[in-house]
Short mmCIF file of C-alpha atoms in Angstrom, two decimals:
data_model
loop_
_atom_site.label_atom_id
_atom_site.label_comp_id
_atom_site.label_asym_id
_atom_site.label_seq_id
_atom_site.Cartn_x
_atom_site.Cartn_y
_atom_site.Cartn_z
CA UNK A 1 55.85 -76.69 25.73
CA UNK A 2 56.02 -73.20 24.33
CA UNK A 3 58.02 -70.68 26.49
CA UNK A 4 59.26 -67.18 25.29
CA UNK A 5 62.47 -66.29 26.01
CA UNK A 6 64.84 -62.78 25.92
CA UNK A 7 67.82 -63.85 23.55
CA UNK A 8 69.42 -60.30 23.54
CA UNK A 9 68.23 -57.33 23.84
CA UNK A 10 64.97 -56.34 22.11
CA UNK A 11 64.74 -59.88 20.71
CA UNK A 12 62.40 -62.37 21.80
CA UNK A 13 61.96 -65.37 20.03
CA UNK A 14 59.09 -68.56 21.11
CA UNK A 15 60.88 -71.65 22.05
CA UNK A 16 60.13 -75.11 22.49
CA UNK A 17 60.91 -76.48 25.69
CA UNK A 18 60.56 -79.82 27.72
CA UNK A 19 57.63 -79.56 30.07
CA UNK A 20 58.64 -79.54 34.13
CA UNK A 21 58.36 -82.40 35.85
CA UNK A 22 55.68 -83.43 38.33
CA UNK A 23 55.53 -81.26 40.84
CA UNK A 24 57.60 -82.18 44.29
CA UNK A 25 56.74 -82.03 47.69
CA UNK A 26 55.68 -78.76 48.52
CA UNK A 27 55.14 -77.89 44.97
CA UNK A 28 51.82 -76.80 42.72
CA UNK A 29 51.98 -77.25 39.04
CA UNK A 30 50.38 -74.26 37.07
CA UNK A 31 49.56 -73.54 33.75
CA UNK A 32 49.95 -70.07 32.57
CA UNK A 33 46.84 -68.50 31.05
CA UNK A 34 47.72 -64.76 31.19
CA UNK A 35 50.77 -62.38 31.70
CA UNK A 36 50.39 -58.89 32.79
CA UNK A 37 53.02 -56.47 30.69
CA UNK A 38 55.11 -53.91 33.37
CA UNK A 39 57.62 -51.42 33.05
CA UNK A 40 60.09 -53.90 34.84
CA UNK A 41 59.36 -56.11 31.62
CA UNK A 42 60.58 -53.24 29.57
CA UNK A 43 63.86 -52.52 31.26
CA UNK A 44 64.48 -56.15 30.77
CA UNK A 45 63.20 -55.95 27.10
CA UNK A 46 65.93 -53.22 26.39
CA UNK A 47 68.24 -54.37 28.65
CA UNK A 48 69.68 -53.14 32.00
CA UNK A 49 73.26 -52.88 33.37
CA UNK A 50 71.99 -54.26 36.82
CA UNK A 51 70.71 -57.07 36.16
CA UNK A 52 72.54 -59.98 36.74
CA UNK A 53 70.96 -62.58 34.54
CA UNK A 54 72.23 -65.03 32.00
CA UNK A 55 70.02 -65.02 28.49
CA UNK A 56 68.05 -66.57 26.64
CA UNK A 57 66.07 -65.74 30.01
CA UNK A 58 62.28 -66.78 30.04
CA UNK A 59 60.51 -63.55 30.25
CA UNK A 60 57.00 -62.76 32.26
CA UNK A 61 56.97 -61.09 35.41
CA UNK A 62 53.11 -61.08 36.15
CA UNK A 63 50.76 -63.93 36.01
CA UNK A 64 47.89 -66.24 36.95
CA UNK A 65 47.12 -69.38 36.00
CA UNK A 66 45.30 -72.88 36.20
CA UNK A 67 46.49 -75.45 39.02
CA UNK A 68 46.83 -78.72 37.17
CA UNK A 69 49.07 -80.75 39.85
CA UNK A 70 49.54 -80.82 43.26
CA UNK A 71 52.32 -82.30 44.95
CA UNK A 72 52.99 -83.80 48.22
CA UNK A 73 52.10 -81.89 51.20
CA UNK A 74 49.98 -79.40 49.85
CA UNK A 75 46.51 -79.09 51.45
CA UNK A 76 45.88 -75.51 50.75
CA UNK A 77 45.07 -75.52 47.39
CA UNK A 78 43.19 -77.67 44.90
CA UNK A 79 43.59 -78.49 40.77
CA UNK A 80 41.01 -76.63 39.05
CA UNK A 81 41.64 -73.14 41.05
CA UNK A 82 42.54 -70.16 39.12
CA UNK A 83 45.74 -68.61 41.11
CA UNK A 84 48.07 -65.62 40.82
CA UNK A 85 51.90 -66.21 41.25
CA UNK A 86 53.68 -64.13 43.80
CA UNK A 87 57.05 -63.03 40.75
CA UNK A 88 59.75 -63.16 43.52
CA UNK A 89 61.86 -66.07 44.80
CA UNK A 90 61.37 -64.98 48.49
CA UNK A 91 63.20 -67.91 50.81
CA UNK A 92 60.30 -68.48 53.22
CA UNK A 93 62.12 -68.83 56.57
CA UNK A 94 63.83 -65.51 56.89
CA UNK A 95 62.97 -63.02 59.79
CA UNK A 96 61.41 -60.80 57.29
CA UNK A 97 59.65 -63.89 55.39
CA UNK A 98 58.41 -64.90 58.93
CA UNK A 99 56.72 -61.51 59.80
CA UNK A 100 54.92 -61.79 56.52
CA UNK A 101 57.44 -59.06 54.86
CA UNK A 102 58.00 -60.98 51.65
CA UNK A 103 59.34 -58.01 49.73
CA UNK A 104 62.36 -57.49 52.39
CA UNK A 105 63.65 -61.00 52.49
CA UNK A 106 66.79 -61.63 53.40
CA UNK A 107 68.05 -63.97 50.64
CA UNK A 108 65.48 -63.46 48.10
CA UNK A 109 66.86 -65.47 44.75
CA UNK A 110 65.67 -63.08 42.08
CA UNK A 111 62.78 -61.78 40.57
CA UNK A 112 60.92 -63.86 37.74
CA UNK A 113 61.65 -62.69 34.64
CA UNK A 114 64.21 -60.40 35.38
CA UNK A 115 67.17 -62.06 36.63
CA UNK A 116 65.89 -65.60 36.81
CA UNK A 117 63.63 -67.81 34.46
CA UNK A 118 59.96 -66.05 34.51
CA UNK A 119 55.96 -66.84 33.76
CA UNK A 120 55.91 -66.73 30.02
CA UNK A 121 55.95 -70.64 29.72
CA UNK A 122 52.81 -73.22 29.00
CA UNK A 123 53.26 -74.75 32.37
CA UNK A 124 55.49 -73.75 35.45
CA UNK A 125 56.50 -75.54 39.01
CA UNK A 126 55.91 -73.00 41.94
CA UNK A 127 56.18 -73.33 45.80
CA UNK A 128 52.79 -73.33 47.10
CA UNK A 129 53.58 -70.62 49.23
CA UNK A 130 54.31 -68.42 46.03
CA UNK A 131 51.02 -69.56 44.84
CA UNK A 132 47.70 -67.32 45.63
CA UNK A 133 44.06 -68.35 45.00
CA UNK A 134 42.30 -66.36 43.36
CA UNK A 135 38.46 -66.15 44.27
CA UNK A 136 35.80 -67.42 42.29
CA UNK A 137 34.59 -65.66 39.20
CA UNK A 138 37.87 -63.68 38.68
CA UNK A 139 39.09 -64.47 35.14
CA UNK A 140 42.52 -64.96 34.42
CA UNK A 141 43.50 -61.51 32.89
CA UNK A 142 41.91 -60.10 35.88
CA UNK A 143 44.19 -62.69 38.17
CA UNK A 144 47.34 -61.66 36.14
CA UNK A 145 46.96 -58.07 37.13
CA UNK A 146 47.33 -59.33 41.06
CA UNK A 147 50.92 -59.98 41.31
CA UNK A 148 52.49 -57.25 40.92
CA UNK A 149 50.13 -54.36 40.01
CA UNK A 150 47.06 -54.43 42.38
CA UNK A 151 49.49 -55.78 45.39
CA UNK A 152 52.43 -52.93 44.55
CA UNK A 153 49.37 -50.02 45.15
CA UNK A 154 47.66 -52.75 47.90
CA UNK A 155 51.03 -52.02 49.69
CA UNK A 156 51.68 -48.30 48.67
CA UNK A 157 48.12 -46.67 49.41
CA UNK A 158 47.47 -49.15 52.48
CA UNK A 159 50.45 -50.59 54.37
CA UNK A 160 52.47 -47.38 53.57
CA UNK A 161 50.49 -43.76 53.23
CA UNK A 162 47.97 -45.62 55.37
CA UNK A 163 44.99 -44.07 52.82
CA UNK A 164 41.52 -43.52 54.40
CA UNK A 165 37.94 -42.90 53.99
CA UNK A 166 37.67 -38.90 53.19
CA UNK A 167 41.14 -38.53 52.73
CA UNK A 168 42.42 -36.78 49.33
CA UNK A 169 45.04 -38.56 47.30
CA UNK A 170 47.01 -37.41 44.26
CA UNK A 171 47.56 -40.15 41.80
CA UNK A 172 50.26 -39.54 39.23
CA UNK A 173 49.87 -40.53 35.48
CA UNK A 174 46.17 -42.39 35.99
CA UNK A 175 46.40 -43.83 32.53
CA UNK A 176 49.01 -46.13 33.32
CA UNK A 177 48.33 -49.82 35.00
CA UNK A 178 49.28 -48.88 38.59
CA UNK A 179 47.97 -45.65 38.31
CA UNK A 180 44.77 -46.83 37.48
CA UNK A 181 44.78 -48.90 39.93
CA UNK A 182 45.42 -47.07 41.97
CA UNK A 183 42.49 -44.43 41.11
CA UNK A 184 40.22 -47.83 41.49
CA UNK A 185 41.23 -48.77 45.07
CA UNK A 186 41.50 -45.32 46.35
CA UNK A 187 38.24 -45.07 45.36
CA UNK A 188 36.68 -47.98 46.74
CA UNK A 189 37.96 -46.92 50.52
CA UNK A 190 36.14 -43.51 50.02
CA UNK A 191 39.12 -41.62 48.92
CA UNK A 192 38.80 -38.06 46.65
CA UNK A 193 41.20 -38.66 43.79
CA UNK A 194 42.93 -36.08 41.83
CA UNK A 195 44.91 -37.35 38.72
CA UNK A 196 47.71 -36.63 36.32
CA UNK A 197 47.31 -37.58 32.39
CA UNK A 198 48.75 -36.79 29.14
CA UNK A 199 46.23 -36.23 27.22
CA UNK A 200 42.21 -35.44 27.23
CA UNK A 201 41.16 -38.65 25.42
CA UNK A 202 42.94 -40.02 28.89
CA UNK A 203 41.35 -36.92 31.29
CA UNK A 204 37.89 -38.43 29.56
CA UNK A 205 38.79 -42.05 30.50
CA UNK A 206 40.21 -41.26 34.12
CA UNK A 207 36.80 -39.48 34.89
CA UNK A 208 35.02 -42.47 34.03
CA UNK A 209 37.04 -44.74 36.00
CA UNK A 210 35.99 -42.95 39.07
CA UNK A 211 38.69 -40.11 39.51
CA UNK A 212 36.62 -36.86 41.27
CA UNK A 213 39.40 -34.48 39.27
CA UNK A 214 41.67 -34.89 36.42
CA UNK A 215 44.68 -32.60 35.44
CA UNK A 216 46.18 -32.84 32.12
CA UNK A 217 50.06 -32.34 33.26
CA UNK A 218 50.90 -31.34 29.54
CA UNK A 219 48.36 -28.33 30.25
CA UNK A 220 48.53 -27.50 33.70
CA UNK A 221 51.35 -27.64 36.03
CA UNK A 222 49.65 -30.27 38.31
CA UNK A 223 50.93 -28.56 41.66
CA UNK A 224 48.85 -25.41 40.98
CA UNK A 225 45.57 -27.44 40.15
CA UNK A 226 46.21 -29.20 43.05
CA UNK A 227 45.96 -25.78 45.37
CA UNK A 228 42.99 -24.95 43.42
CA UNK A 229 40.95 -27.65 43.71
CA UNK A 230 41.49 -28.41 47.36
CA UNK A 231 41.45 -24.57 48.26
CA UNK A 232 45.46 -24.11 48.72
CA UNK A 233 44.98 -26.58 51.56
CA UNK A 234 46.80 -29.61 49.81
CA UNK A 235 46.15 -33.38 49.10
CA UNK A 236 46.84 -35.89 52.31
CA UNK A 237 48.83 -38.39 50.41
CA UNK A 238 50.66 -38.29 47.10
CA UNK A 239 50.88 -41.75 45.03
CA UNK A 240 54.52 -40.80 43.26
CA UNK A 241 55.76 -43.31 40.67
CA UNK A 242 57.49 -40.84 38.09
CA UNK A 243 60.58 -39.56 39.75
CA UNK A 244 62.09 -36.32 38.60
CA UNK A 245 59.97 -34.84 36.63
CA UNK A 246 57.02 -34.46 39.44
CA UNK A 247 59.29 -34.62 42.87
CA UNK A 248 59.07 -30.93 43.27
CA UNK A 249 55.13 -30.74 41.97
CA UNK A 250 54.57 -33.16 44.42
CA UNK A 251 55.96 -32.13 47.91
CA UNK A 252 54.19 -28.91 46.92
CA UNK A 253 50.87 -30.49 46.45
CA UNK A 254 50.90 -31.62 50.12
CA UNK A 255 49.44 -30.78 53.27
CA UNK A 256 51.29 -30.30 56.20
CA UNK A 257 51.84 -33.53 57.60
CA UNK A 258 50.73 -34.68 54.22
CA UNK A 259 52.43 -38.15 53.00
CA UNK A 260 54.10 -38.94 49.95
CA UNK A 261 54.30 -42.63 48.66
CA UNK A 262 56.77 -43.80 45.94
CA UNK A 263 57.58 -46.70 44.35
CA UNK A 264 59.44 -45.49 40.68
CA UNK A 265 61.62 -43.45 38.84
CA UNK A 266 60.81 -43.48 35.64
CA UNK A 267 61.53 -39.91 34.60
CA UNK A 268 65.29 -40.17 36.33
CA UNK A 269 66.57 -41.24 39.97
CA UNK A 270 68.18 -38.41 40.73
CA UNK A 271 66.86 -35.09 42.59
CA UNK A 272 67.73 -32.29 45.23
CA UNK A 273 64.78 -31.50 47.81
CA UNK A 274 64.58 -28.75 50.15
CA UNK A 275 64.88 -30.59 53.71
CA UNK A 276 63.52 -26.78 55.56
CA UNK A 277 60.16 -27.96 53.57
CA UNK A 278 60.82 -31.22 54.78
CA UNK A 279 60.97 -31.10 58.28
CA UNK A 280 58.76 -28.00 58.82
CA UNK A 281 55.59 -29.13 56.99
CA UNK A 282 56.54 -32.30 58.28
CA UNK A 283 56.46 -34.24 56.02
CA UNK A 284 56.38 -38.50 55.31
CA UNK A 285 58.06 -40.05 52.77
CA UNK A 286 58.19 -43.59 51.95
CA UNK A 287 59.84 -45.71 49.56
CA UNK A 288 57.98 -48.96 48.72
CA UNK A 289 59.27 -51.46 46.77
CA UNK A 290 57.44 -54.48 45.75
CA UNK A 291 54.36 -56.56 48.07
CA UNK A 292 53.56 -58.85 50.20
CA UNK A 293 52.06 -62.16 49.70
CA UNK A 294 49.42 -60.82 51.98
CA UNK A 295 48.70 -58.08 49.55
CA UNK A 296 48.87 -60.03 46.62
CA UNK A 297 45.40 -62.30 48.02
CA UNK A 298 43.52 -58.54 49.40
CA UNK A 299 43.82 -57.33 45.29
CA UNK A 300 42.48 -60.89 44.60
CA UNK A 301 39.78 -60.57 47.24
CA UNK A 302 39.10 -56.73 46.22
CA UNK A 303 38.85 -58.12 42.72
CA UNK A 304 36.26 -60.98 43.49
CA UNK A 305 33.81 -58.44 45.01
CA UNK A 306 34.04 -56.44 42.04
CA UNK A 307 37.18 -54.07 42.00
CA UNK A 308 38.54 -54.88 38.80
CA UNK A 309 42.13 -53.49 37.03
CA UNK A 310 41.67 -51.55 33.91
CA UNK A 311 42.86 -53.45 30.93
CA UNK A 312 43.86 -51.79 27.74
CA UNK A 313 44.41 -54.90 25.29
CA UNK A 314 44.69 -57.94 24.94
CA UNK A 315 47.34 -59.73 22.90
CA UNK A 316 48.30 -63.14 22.08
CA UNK A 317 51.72 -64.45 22.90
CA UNK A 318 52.73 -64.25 19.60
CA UNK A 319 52.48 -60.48 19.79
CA UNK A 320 54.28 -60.14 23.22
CA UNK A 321 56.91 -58.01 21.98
CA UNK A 322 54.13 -55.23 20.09
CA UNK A 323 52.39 -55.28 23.63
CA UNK A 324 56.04 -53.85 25.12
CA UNK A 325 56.38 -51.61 22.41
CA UNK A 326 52.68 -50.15 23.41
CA UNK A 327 53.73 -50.06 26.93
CA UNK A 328 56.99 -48.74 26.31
CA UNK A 329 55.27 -45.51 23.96
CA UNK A 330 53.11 -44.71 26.53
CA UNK A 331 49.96 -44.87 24.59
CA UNK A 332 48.03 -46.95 27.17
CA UNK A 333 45.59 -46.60 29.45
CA UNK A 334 45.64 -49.62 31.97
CA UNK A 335 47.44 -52.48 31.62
CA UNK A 336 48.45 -55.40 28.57
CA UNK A 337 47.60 -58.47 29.12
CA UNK A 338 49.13 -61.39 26.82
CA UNK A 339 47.24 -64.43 26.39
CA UNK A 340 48.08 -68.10 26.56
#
């Protein structure tokens, strides 16, 4: 079977490997149809100093698939289904596992992809467990975006800020996949939704995804708009995913009591906040890292009555590594899917 694997860094290469076996006990066997391109694909493309891996590594992060074998024991699920693949080797019997907190297990065994053999492979052996149905009608780009993008803002907007019906949310860079996800669920709870782009060809786009107001951050600073369009009163909840370069903009965009939500850094980790602003507009900050299984199977439901990602392109596997190189320049607006 065909399976592309990281040989060093910025060098992929497609590989012929021998096929898994049947699947055990416990086990569903799934071939790959789609993989969803994220930033954690392009650390890993250029290569990071913490991760522990050993290369070639089988890249892929984010997928869905076709179940084509069941193994023994499994009565949840049934060949034929199209499924998304939860991308990290939780343990399952944990405390945190137990209370359905996948993303804070206790011996998790690596992320998929990143430190351990990932998705982009013909056919894969999963733990049913790690294995979400997707409903009926979703296609399989759709069903690749579950795993880590529509679950990551499932988990951020919902578990976290605790977003609601006629609530205002700030949404930085909407052009990219989570962003514009996030613009998409927001939306469909009755959220207002202001968003940050780059560009107007992207302020154009955002509008039309659903967004109610759209700064272009190259413009405007973003924290000013924000006091204008919600009459210096401030946004309830701030989806943060770029780090440094907005930290500031942000806790200024908020209300008192407002909530800020963050789950990235990729403008820098590093910044100094003023903790008087902290604790006197009282402030909530939360770091969220990852999903839940839970949340994983809510995008797939939110998805099968009609709440679909944004995709930018498709691209065969062949042209895996141009689809990073898109990703990686920032000229997107939604997410990559490659295609098996």
């Amino acid at each position: 079977m065909r399976a592309l694997q990281l040989v060093s860094d910025r060098t992929l290469q497609i590989v012929d490997m021998p096929e898994p076996d049947a699947p055990g006990a416990g086990e569903v066997q799934v071939r790959v149809k789609a993989l969803a391109l994220n930033h954690i694909d392009v650390w890993g493309w250029r290569g990071m100093a913490f991760a522990k891996r050993k290369m070639p590594l089988v890249v892929g992060a984010e997928a869905a698939g076709e179940i084509i074998a069941l193994g023994a024991d499994v009565r949840g699920l049934k060949v034929g289904q199209t499924v998304a693949m939860y991308g990290a080797l939780t343990c399952g019997h944990c405390a945190q596992c137990l209370k359905g907190r996948d993303n804070l297990c206790e011996k998790v065994g690596g992320v998929l992809g990143f430190h351990v053999d990932g998705f982009a492979r013909d056919i894969i052996n999963m733990p049913e467990r790690l294995v979400i149905p997707a409903p009926e009608g979703v296609s399989f780009e759709d069903a690749g975006c579950a795993g880590i993008t529509f679950s990551t803002v499932e988990h951020m907007l919902f578990d976290n800020a605790k977003l609601e019906k006629g609530e205002t949310v700030l949404v930085h860079a909407g052009g990219s996949g989570i962003g514009s996800a996030a613009i998409r669920l927001a939306k469909d709870v009755g959220a207002t939704v202001i968003t940050t782009v780059g560009d107007d060809e992207k302020m154009a786009k955002a509008l039309a995804l659903g967004a109610d107001h759209v700064i272009n951050y190259k413009v405007d600073r973003f924290e000013h708009e924000v006091r204008k369009i919600t009459k210096k009163v401030g946004v309830d909840v701030v989806f943060e995913h770029v780090g440094v370069d907005t930290w500031q903009g942000s806790l200024l965009s908020m209300k008192p009591g407002g909530r800020l939500v963050t789950c990235g850094s990729t403008s820098g980790v590093s910044t100094t906040m003023n903790l008087m602003q902290l604790f006197q507009r009282q402030y909530k900050i939360f770091g969220s890292f990852g999903a839940t299984i839970r949340n994983v199977a809510d995008g797939l439901e939110k998805m099968g009555r009609g709440v679909k990602p944004v995709i930018d392109t498709v691209v065969p596997l062949e042209q895996y590594n141009e689809g990073l190189e898109r990703l990686e320049s920032r000229k997107v607006f939604g997410k990559i899917v490659v295609k098996f």
